[in-house]
mmCIF file of C-alpha atoms in Angstrom:
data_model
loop_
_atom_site.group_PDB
_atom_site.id
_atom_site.type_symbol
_atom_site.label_atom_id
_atom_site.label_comp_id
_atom_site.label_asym_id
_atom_site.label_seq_id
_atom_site.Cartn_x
_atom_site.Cartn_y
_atom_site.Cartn_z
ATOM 1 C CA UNK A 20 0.000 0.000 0.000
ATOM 2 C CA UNK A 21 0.794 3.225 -0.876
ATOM 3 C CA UNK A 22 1.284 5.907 1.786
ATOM 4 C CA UNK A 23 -0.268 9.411 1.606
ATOM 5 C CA UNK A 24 1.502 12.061 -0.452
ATOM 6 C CA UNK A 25 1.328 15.233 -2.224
ATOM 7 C CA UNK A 26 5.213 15.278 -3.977
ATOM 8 C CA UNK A 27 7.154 13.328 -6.097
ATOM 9 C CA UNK A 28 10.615 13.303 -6.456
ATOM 10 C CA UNK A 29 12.264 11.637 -9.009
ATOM 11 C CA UNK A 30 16.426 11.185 -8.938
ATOM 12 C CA UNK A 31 17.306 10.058 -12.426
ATOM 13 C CA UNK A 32 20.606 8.923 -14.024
ATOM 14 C CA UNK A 33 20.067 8.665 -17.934
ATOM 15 C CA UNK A 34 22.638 7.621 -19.495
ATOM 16 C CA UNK A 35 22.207 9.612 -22.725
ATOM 17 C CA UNK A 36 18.208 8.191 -22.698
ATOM 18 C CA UNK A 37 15.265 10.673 -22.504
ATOM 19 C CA UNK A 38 13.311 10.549 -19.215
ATOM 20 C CA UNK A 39 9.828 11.875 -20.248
ATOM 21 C CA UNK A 40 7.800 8.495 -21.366
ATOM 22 C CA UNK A 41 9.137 6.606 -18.068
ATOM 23 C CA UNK A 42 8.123 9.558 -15.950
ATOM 24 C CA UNK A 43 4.964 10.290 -17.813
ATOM 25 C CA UNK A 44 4.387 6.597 -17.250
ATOM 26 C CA UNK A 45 4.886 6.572 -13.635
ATOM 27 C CA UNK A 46 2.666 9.610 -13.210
ATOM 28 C CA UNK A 47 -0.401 7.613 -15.142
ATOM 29 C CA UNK A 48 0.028 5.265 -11.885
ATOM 30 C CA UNK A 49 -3.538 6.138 -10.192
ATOM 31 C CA UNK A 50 -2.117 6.510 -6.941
ATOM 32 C CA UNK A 51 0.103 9.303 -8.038
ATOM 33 C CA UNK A 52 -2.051 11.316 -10.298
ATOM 34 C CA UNK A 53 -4.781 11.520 -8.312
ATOM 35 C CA UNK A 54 -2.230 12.750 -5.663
ATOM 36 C CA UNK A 55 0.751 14.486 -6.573
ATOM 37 C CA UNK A 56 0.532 18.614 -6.396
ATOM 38 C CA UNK A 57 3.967 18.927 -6.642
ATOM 39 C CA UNK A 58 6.756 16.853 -9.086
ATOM 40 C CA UNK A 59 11.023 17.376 -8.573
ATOM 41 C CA UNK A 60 12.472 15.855 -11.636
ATOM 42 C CA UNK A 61 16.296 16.048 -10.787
ATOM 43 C CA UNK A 62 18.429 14.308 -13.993
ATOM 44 C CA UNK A 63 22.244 13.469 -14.305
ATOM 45 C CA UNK A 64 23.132 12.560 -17.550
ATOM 46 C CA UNK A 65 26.061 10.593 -17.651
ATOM 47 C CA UNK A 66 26.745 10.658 -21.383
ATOM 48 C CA UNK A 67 27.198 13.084 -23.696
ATOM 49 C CA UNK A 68 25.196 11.542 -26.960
ATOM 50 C CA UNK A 69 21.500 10.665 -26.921
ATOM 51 C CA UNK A 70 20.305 7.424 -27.428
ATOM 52 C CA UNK A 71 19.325 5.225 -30.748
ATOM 53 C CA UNK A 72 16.323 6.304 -32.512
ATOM 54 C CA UNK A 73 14.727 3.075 -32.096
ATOM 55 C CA UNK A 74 15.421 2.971 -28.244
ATOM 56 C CA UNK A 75 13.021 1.754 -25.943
ATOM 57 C CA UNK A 76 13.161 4.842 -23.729
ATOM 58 C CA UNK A 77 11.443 7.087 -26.715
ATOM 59 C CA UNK A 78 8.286 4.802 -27.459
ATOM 60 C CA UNK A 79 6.277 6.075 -30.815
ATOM 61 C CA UNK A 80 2.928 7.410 -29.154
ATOM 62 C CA UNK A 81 4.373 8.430 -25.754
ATOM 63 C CA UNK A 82 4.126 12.438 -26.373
ATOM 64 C CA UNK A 83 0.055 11.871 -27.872
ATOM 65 C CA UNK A 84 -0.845 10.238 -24.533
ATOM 66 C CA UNK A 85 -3.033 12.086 -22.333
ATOM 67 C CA UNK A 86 -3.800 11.702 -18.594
ATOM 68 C CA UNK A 87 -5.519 13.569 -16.243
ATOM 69 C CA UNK A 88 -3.131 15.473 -13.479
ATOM 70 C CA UNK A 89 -5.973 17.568 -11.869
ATOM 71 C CA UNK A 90 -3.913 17.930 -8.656
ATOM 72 C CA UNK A 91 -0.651 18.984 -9.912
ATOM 73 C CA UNK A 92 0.299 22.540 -9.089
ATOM 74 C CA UNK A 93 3.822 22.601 -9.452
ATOM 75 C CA UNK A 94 6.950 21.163 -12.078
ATOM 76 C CA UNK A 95 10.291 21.218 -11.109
ATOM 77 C CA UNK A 96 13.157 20.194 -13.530
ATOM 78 C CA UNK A 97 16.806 20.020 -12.506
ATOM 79 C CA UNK A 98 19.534 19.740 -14.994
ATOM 80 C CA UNK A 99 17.577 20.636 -17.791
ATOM 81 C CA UNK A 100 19.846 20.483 -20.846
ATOM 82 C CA UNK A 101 17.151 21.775 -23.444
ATOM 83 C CA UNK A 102 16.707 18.874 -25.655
ATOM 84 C CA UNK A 103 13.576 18.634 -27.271
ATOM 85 C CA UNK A 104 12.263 15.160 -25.452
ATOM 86 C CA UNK A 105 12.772 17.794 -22.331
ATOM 87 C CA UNK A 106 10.340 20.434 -23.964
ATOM 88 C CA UNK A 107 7.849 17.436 -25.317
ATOM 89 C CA UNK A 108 7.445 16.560 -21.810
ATOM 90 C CA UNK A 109 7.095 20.139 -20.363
ATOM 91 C CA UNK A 110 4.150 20.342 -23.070
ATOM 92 C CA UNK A 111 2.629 17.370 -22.101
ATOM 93 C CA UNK A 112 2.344 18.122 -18.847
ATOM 94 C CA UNK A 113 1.151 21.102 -19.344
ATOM 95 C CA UNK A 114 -1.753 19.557 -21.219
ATOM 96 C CA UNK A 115 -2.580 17.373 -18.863
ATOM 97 C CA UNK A 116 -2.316 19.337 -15.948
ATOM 98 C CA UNK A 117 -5.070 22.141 -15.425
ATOM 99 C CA UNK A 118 -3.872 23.633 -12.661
ATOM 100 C CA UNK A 119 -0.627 23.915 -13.034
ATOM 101 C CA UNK A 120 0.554 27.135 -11.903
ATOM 102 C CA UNK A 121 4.375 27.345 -11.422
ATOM 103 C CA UNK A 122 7.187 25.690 -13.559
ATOM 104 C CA UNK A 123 10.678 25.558 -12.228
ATOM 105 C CA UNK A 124 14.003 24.902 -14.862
ATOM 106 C CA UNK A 125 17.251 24.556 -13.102
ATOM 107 C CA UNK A 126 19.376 24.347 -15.612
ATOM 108 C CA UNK A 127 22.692 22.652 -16.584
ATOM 109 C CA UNK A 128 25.462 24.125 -17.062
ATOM 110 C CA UNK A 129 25.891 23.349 -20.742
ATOM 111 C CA UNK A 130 22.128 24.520 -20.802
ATOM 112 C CA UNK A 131 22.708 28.004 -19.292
ATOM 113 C CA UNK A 132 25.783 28.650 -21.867
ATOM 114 C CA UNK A 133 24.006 28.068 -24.570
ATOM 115 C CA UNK A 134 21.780 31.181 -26.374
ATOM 116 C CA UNK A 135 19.963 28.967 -28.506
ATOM 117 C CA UNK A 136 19.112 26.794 -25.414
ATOM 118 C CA UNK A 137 18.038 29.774 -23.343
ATOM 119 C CA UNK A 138 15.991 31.306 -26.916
ATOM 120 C CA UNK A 139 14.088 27.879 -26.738
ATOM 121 C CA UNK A 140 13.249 28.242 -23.083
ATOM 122 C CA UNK A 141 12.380 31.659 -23.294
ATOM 123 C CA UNK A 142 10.007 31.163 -26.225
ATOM 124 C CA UNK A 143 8.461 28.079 -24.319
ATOM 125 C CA UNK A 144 7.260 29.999 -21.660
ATOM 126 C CA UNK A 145 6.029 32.690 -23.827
ATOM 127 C CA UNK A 146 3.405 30.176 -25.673
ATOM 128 C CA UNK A 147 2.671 29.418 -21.870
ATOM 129 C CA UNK A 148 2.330 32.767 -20.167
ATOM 130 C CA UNK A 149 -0.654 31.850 -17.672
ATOM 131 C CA UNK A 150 2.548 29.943 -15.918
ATOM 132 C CA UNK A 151 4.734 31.412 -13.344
ATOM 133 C CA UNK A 152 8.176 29.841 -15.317
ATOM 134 C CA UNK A 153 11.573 30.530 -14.351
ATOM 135 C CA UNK A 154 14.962 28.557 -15.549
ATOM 136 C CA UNK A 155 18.063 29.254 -13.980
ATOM 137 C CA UNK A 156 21.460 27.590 -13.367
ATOM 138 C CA UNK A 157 21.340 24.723 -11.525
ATOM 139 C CA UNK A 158 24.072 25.168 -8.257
ATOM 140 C CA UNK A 159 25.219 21.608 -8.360
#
């Protein structure tokens, strides 16, 4: 049984591998959806390249999936590196999550370096502007 609680926190080591179809699949769970108001994704990626584009971490239909996150209130994403799996999942969340009200980038260092990264992020919470969004570097 499943004890009473309102965040998730998710510590993930990926390897190169995108993180959003695992997570979005652990969030379907109906224990967690119906619960979770807030959700700490915190990633270390451990490899510089990305994954095959057959891998089993990027299933086909993962980003048309919908679920209903009525609770959630608040995303939290540390070491964001500003790939566009990271921004699939940010939408899809967003989607599915009604009253969402605050979104939280910490981002990588790479991430923060980068003006094209930052020009993505900054356009992604312009299409989103109902959001309270801010991405900054990550301390560690």
């Amino acid at each position: 049984m499943v004890a009473s609680f309102s965040v998730l926190e998710l510590l993930l080591t990926t390897y190169g591998h995108a993180f959003g179809a695992l997570v979005f699949h652990l969030l379907g769970m109906d224990r967690i959806r119906t619960a979770i108001r807030r959700l700490k994704v915190a990633q270390q990626r451990l490899v510089d390249e990305g994954c095959e584009s057959d891998c089993p971490c990027e299933p086909t239909d993962w980003r048309s999936q919908t679920i209903s996150l009525t609770t959630l209130e608040e995303v939290e994403i540390d070491g964001f590196e500003g790939e566009d799996h990271e921004f699939d999942f940010l939408r899809l969340i967003v989607r599915c999550a009604p009253m969402l009200r605050r979104m939280n980038l910490k981002l990588s260092w790479e991430a923060s370096e980068s003006n094209d990264v930052c020009a993505k992020i900054s356009k992604f919470f312009r299409e989103f502007s109902s959001l309270e969004c801010r991405a900054h570097h990550s301390s560690g």
